CSV table of C-alpha atoms (C1' of nucleotides) in Angstrom, one decimal:
chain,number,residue,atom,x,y,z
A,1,UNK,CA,26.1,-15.1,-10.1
A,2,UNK,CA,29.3,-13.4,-10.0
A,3,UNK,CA,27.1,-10.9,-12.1
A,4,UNK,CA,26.0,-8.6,-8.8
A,5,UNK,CA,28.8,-7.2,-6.6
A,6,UNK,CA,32.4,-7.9,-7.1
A,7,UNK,CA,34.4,-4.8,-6.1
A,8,UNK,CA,34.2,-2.8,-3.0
A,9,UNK,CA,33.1,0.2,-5.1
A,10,UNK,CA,30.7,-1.7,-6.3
A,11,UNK,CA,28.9,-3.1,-3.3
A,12,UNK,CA,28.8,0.4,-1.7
A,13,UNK,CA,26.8,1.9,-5.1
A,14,UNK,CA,24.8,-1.3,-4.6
A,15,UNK,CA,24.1,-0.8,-1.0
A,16,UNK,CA,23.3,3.3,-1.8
A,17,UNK,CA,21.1,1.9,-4.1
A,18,UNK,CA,19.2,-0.2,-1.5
A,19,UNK,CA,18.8,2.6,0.9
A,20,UNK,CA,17.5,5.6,-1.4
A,21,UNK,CA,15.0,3.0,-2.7
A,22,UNK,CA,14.0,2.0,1.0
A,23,UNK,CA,13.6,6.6,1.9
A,24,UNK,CA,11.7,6.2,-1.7
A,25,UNK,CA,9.3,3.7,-0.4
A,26,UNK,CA,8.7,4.7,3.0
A,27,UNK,CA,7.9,7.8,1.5
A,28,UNK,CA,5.8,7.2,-1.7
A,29,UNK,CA,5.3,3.7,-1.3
A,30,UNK,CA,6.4,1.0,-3.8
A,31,UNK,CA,4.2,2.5,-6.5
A,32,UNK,CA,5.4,6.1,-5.8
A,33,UNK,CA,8.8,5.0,-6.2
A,34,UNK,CA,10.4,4.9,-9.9
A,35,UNK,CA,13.6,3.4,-11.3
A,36,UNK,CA,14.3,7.1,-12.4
A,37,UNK,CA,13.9,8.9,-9.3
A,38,UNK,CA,16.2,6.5,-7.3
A,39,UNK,CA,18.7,6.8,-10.4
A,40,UNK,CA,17.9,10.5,-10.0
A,41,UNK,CA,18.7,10.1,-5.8
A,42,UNK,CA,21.8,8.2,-6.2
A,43,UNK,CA,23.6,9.7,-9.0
A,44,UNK,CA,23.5,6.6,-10.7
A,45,UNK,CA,22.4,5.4,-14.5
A,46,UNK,CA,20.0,2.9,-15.4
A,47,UNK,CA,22.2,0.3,-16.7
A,48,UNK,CA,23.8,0.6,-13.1
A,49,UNK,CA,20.8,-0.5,-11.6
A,50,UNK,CA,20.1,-3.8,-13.8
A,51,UNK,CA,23.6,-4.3,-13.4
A,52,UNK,CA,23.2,-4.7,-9.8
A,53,UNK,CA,19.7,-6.0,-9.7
A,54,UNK,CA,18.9,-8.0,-12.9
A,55,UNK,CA,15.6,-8.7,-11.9
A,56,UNK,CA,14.7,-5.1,-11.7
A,57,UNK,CA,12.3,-3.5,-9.9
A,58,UNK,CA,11.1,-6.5,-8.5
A,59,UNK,CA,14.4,-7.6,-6.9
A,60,UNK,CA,15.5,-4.6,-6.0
A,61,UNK,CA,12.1,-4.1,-4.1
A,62,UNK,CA,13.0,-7.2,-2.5
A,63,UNK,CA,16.6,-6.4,-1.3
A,64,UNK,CA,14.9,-3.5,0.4
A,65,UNK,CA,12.7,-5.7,2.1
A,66,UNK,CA,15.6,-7.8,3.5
A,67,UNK,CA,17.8,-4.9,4.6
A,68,UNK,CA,14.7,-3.4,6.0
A,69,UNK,CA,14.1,-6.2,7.9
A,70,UNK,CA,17.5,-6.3,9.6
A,71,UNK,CA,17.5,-2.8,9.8
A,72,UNK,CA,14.6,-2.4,12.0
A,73,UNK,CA,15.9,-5.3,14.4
A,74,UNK,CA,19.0,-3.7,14.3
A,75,UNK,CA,17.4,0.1,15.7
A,76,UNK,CA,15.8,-2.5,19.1
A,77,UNK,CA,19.2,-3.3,19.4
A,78,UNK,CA,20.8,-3.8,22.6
A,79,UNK,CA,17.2,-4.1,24.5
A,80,UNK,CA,15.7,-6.5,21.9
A,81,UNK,CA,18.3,-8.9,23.2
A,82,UNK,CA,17.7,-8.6,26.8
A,83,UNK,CA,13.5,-7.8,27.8
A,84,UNK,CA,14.1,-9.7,31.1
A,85,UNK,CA,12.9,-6.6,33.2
A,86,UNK,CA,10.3,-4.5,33.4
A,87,UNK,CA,12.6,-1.6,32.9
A,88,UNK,CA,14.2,-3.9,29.7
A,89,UNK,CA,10.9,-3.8,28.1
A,90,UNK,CA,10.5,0.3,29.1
A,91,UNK,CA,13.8,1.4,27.5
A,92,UNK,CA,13.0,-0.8,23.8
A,93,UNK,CA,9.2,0.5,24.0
A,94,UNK,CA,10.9,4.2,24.3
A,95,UNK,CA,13.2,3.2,22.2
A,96,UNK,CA,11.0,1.8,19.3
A,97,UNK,CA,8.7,5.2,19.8
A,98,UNK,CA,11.9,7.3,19.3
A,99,UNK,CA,13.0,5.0,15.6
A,100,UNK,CA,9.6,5.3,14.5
A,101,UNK,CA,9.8,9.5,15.6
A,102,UNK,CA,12.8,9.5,13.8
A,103,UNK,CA,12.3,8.1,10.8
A,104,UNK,CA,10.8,11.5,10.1
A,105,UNK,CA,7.8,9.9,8.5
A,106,UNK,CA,4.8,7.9,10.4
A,107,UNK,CA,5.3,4.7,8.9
A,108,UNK,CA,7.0,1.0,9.7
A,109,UNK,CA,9.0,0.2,6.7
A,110,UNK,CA,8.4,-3.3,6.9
A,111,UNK,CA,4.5,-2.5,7.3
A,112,UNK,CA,4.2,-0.4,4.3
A,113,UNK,CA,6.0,-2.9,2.4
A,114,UNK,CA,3.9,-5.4,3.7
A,115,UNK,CA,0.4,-4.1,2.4
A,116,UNK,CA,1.6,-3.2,-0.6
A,117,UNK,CA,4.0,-6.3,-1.7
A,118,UNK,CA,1.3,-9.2,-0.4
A,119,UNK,CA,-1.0,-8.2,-3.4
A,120,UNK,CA,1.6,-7.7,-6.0
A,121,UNK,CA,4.4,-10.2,-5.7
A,122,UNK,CA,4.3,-13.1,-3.3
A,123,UNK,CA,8.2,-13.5,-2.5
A,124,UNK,CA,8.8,-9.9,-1.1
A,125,UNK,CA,5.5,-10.8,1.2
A,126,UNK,CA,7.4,-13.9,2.3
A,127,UNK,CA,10.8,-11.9,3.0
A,128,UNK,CA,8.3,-9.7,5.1
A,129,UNK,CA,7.2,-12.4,6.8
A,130,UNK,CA,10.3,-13.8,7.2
A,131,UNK,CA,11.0,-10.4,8.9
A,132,UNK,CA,8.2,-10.2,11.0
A,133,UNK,CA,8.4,-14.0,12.6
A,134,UNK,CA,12.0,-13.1,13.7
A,135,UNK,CA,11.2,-10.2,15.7
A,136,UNK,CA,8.2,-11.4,16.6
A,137,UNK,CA,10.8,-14.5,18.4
A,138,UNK,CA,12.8,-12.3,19.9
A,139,UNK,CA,10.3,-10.7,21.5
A,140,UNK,CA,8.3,-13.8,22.6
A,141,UNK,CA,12.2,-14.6,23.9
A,142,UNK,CA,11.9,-11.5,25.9
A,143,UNK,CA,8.6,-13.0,26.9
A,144,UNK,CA,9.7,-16.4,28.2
A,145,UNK,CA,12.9,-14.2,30.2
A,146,UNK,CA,10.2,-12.8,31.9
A,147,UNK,CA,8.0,-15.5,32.7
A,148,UNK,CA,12.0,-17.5,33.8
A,149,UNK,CA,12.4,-14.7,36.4
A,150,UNK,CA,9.0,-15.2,37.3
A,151,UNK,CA,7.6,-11.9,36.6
A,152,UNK,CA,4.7,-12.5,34.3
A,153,UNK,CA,2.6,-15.5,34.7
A,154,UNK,CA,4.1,-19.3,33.4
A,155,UNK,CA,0.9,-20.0,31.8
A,156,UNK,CA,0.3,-17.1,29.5
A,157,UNK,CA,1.6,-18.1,26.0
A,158,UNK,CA,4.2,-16.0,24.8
A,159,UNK,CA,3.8,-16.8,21.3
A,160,UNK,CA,0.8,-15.5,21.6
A,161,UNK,CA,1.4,-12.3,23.3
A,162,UNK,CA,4.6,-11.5,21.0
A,163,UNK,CA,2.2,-11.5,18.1
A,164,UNK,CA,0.3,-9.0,19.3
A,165,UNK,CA,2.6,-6.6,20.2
A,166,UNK,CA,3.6,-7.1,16.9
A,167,UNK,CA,0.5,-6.4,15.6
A,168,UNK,CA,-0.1,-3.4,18.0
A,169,UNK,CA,3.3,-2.0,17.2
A,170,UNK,CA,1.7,-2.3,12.7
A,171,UNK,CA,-1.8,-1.1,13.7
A,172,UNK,CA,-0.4,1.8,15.7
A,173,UNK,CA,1.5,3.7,12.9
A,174,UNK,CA,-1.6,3.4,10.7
A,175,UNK,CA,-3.4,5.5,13.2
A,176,UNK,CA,-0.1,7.3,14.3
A,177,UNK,CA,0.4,8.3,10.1
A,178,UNK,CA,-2.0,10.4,9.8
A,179,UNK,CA,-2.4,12.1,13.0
A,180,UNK,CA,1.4,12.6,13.0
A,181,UNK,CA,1.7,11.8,16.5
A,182,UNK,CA,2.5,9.2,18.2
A,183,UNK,CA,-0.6,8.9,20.2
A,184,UNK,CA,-2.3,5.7,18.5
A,185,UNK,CA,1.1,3.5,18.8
A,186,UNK,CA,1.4,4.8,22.5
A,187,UNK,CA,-1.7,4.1,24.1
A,188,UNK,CA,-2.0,0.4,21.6
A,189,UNK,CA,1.6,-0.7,22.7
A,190,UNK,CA,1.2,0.4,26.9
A,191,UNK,CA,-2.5,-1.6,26.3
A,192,UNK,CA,-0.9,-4.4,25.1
A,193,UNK,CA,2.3,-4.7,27.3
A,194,UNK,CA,0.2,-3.7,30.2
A,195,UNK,CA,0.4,-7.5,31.6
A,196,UNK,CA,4.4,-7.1,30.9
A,197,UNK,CA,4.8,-3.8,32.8
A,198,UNK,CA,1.7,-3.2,35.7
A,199,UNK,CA,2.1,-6.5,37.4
A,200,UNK,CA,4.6,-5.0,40.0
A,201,UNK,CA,5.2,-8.3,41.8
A,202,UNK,CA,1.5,-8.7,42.3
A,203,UNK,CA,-0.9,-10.9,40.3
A,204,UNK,CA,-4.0,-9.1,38.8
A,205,UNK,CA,-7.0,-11.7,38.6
B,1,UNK,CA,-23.1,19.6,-10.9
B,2,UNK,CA,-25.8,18.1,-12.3
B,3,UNK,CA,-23.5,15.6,-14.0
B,4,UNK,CA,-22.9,12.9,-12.2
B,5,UNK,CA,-26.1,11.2,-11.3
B,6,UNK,CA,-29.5,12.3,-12.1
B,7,UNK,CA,-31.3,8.8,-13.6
B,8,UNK,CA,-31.9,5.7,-11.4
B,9,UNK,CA,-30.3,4.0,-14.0
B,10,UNK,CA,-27.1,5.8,-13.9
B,11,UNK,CA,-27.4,6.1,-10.2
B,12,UNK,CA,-27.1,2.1,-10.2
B,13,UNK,CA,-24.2,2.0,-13.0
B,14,UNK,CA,-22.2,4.2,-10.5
B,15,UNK,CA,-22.8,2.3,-7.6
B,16,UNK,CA,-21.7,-0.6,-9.8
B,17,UNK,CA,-18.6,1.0,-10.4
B,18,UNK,CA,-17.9,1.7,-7.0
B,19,UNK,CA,-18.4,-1.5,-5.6
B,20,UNK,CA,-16.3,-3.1,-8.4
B,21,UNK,CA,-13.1,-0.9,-8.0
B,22,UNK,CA,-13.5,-1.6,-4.4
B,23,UNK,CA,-13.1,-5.1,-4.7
B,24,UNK,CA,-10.5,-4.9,-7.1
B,25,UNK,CA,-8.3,-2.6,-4.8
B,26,UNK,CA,-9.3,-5.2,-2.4
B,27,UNK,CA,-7.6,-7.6,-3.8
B,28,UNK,CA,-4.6,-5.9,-5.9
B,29,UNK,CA,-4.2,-2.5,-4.2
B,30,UNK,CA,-4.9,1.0,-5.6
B,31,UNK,CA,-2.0,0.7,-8.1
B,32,UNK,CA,-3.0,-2.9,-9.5
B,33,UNK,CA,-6.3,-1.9,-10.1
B,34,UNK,CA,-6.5,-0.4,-13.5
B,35,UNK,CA,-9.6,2.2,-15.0
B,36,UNK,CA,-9.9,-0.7,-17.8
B,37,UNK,CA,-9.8,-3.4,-15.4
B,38,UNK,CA,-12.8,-1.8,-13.8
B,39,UNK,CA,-14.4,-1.1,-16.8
B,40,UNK,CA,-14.0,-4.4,-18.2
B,41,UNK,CA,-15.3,-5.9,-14.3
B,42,UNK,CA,-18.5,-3.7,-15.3
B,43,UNK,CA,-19.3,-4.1,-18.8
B,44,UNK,CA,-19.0,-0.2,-19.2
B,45,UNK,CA,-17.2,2.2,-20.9
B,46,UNK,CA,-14.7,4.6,-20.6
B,47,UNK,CA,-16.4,7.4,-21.2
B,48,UNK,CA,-18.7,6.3,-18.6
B,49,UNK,CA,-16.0,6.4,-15.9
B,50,UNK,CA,-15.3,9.9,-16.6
B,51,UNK,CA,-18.7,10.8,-17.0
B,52,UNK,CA,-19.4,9.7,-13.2
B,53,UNK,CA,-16.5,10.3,-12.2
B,54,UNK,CA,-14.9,13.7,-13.7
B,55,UNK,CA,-12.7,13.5,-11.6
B,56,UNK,CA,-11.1,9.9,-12.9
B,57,UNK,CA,-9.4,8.0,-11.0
B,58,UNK,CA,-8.6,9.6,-8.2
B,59,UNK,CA,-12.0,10.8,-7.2
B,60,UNK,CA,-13.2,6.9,-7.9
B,61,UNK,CA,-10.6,5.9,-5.5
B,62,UNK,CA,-12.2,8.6,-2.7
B,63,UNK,CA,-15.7,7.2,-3.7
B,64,UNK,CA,-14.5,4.2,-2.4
B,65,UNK,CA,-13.5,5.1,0.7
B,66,UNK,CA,-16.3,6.3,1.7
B,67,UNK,CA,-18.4,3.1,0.5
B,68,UNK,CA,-16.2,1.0,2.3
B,69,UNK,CA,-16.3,3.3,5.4
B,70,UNK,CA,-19.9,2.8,5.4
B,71,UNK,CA,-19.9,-0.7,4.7
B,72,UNK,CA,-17.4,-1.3,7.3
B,73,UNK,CA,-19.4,0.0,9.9
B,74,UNK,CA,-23.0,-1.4,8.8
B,75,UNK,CA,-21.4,-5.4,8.9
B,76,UNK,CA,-20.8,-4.3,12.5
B,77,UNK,CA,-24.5,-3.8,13.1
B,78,UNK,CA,-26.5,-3.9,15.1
B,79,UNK,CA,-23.6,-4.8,18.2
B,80,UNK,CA,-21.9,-1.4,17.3
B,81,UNK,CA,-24.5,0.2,18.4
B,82,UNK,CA,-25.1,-2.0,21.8
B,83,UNK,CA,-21.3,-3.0,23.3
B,84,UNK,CA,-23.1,-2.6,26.7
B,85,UNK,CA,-22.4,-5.4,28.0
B,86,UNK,CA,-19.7,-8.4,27.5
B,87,UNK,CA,-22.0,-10.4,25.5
B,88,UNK,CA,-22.0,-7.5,23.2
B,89,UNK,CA,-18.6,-6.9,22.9
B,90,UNK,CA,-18.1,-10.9,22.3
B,91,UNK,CA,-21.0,-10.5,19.6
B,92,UNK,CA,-19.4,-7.9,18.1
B,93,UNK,CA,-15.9,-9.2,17.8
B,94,UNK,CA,-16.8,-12.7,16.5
B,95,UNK,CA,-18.7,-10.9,14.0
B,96,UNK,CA,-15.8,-8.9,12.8
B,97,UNK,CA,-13.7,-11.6,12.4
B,98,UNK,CA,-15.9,-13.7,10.7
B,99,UNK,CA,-16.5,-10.4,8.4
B,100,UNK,CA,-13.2,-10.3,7.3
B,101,UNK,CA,-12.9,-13.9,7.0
B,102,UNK,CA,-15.8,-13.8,4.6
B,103,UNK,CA,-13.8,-11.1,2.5
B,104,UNK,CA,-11.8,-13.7,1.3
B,105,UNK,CA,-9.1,-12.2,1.6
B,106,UNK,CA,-7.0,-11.2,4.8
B,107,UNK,CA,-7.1,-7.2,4.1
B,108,UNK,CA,-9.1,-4.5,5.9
B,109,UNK,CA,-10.9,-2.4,3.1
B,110,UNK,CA,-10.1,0.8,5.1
B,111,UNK,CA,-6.6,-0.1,5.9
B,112,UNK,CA,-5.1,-1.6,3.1
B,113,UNK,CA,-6.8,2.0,1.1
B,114,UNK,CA,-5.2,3.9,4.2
B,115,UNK,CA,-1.6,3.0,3.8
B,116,UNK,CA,-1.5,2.9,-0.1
B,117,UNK,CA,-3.4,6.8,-0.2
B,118,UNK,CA,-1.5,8.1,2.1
B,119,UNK,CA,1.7,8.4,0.5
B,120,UNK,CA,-0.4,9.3,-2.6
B,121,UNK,CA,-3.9,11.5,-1.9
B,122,UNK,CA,-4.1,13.5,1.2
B,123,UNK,CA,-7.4,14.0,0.5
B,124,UNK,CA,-8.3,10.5,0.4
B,125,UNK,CA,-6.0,9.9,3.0
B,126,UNK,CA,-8.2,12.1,5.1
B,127,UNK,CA,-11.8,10.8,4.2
B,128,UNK,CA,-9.9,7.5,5.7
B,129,UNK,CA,-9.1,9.4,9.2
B,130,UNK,CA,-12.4,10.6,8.9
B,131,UNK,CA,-13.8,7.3,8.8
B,132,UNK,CA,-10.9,5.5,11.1
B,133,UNK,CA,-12.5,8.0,13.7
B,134,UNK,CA,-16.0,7.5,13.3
B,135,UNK,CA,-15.5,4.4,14.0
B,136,UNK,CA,-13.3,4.2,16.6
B,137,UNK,CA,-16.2,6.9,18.2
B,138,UNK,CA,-18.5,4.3,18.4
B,139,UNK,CA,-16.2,1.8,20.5
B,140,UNK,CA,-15.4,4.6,22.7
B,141,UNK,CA,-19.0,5.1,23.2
B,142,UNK,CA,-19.3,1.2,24.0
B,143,UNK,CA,-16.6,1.9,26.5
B,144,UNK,CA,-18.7,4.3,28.0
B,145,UNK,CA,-21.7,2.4,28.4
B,146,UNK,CA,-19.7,-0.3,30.0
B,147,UNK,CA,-18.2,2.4,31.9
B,148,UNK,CA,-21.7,3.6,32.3
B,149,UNK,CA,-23.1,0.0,33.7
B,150,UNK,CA,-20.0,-0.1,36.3
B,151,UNK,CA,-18.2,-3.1,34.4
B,152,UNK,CA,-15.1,-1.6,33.7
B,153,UNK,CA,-13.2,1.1,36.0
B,154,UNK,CA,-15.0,4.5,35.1
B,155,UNK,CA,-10.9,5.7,35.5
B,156,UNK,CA,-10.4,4.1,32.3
B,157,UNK,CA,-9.4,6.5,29.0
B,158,UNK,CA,-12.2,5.0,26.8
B,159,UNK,CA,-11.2,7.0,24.0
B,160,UNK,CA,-7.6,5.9,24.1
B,161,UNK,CA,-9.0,2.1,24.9
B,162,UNK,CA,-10.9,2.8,21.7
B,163,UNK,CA,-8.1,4.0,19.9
B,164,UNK,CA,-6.1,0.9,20.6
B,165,UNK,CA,-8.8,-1.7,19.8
B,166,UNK,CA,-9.0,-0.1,16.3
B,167,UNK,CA,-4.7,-0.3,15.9
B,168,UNK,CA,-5.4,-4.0,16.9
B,169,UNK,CA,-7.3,-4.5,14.2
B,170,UNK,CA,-5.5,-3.1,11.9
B,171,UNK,CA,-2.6,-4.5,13.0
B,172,UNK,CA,-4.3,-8.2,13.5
B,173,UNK,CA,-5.0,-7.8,9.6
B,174,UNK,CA,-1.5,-7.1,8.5
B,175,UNK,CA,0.0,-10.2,10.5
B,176,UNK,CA,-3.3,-12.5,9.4
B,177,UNK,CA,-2.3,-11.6,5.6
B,178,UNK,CA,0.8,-13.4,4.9
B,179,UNK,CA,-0.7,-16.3,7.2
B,180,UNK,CA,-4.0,-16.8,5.8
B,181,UNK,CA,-5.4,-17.0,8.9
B,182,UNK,CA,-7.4,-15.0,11.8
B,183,UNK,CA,-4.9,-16.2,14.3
B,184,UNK,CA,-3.1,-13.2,14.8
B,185,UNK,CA,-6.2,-10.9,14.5
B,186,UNK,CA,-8.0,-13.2,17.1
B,187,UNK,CA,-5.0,-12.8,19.7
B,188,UNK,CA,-4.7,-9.0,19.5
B,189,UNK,CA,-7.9,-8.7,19.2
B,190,UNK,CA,-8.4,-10.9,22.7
B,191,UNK,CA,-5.7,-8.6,24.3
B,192,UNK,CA,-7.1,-5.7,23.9
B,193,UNK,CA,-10.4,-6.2,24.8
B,194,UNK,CA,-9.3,-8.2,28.1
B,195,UNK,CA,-9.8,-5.5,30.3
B,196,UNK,CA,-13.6,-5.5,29.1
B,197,UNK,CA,-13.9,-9.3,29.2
B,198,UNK,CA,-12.1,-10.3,32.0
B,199,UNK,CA,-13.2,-8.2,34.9
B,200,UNK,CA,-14.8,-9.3,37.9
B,201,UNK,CA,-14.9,-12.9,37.1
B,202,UNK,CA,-18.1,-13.4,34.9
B,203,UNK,CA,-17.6,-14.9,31.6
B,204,UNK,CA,-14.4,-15.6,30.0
B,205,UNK,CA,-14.4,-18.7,28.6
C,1,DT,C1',-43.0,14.0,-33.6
C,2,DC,C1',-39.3,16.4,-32.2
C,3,DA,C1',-35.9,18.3,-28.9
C,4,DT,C1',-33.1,17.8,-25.0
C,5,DC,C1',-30.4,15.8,-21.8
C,6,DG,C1',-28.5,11.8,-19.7
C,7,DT,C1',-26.2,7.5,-21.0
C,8,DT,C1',-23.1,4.7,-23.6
C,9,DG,C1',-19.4,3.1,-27.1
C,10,DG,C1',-14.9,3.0,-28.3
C,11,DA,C1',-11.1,4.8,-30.9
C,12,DC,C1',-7.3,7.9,-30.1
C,13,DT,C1',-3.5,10.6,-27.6
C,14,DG,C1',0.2,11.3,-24.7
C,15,DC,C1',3.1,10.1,-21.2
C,16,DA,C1',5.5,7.8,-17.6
C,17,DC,C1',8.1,4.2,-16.6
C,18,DA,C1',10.3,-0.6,-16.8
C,19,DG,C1',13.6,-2.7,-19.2
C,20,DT,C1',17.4,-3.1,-23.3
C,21,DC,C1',21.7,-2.1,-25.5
C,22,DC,C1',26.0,-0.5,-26.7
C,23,DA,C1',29.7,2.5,-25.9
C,24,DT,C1',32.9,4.4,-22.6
C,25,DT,C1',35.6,4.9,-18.4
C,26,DC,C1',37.8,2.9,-14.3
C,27,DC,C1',40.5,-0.3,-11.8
C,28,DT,C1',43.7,-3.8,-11.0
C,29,DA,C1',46.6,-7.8,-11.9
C,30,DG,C1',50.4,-9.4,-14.5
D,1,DC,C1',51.7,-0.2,-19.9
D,2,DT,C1',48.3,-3.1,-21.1
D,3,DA,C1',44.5,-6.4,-21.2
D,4,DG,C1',40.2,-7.8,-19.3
D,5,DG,C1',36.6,-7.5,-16.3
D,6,DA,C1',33.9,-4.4,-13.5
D,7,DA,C1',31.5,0.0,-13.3
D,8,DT,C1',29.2,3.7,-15.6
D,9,DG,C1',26.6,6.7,-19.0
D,10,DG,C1',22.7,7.5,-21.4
D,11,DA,C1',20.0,7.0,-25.6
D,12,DC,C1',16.3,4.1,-27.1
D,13,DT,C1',12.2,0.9,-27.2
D,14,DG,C1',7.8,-0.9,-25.9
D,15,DT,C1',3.8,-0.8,-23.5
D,16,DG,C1',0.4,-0.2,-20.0
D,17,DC,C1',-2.6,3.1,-18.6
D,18,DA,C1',-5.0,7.6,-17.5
D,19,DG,C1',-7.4,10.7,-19.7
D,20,DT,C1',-9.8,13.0,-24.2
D,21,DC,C1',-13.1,13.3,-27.8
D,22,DC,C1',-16.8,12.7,-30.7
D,23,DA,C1',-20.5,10.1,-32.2
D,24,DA,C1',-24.5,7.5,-31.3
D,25,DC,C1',-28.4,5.7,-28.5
D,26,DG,C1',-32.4,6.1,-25.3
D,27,DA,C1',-35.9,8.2,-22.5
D,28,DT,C1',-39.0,11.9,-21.3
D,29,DG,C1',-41.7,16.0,-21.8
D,30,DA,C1',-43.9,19.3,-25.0
DNA sequence: TCATCGTTGGACTGCACAGTCCATTCCTAG
DNA sequence: CTAGGAATGGACTGTGCAGTCCAACGATGA
């Protein structure tokens, strides 16, 4: 498979290639985006794009999954790591707003993917998944800092409450995409961290 | 106008269509689902499609949205219309789950039509909002009545509480996908609604 | 019984788009 | 400066699919 990338030139067109497909799909979804209009967005040809992605559409939809994924961690970055405090978990919830505000569009790029990949080809939904487990571990890491210092409650299951928050963060830009405003993922995501943030040293029964 | 549907008969061969396409979306998004697939799901013919929908394809796909708006909110009867009290809200969110459970498949009809459209037909992309708020109306309005009853603080935003428990479950979807299982939907779902479960020490098992 | 309108059948058109192929240019090592 | 592999250009093919068109069938009222 020395078939892909071998020169520095060449990984960058690759890597170009990645990330005008990812803008493509965030913005027109997978179906919206065509082999032509990225070729068209990265001043590339078509042979270019089998050249570095021999399995086409399909793999190329699936290298933007990946980088996607990393991507998105990568924006939590240096809170994701650290979610031992109160204000920890305040600056990456800001902080997660802002990306999504940024990104110009209302929609997660791993979400997006997600709905559309699971019903059309199984291995980019696993990548997602893939994706979605790791930051849903990091942030159930965050949890368990929190539950070390002894600021949220031993017993609640992290696992759990990561998931969620997870899920909050997904279900949020759905309702946040069309009202193109962050609203929805707002008032989901302070619901769902309210037992990470209220509990100011006190325990609510 | 009088095109589209004066007969019983064709009244019912519509319908068919409509439920058919939804399923297939369903189950292989807007883009997998083809106008022959439909057709040959229905035993009609093209020229039927057209004639009931002159519109093709895309006003098929908004006729759907609205079915599946309506149906949404009718397999949520009769609790929707209760949520007085936390046996209702209980009621009403096993019965959810076990509605999408019995969908066979881990995708809400409104959401999965919500993220695909949106990118696609603003128009349908609206009837979804419209429905998206209709819906999350009536949980605010069960909010309220607890609200009403004195079982949850009167301070509380029920329309932003509503707002939330809708993201959940949208969110809850995406995450039970990939997993094949109502795991993640059950524990967002649980989060959100603890502040209408938990309170004051009844219930909760 | 005929006339009219709704319903149905299915062949046909046109296009958009994934994927193929070969020719050409660029880069670098020797 | 040259040979070979990588990178690039772009014409071409095949097909899947939305949408068109016309011809036939069926019911209902006059």
């Amino acid at each position: 498979m020395a078939t892909t990338a071998t020169t520095e030139k060449g990984r960058r067109t690759r890597q170009r290639i990645i990330e005008a497909t990812g803008e493509q799909i965030l913005a027109a979804g997978i179906g919206g985006t065509t082999l032509d209009t990225v070729r068209a967005a990265t001043l590339t040809s078509k042979s270019q794009l089998f050249h570095y992605f021999p399995g086409g559409k399909t793999e190329l939809v699936r290298e933007v999954a990946v980088w996607e994924g990393e991507q998105l961690l990568a924006a939590q970055e240096p809170e994701i790591h650290d979610l031992g405090s109160w204000e920890s978990w305040r600056r990456w919830r800001d902080g997660l707003v802002a990306y999504y505000l940024g990104q110009g569009r209302w929609a997660c790029p791993i979400g997006s993917l997600a709905t559309e990949a699971a019903s059309a080809d199984p291995e980019t939904s696993a990548l997602i998944t893939t994706s979605m487990s790791a930051w849903k571990d990091m942030l159930a890491a965050g949890v368990a800092r929190m539950q070390a210092a002894g600021h949220v409650d031993a017993s609640a299951d992290g696992d759990l409450l990561a998931t969620g928050i997870v899920a909050s963060i997904q279900g949020g830009i759905i309702l946040s995409q069309p009202e193109r405003s962050p609203r929805p993922l707002e008032a989901v995501l302070d619901q769902v961290l309210d037992p990470l943030l209220v509990r100011t040293g006190t325990s609510r029964a």
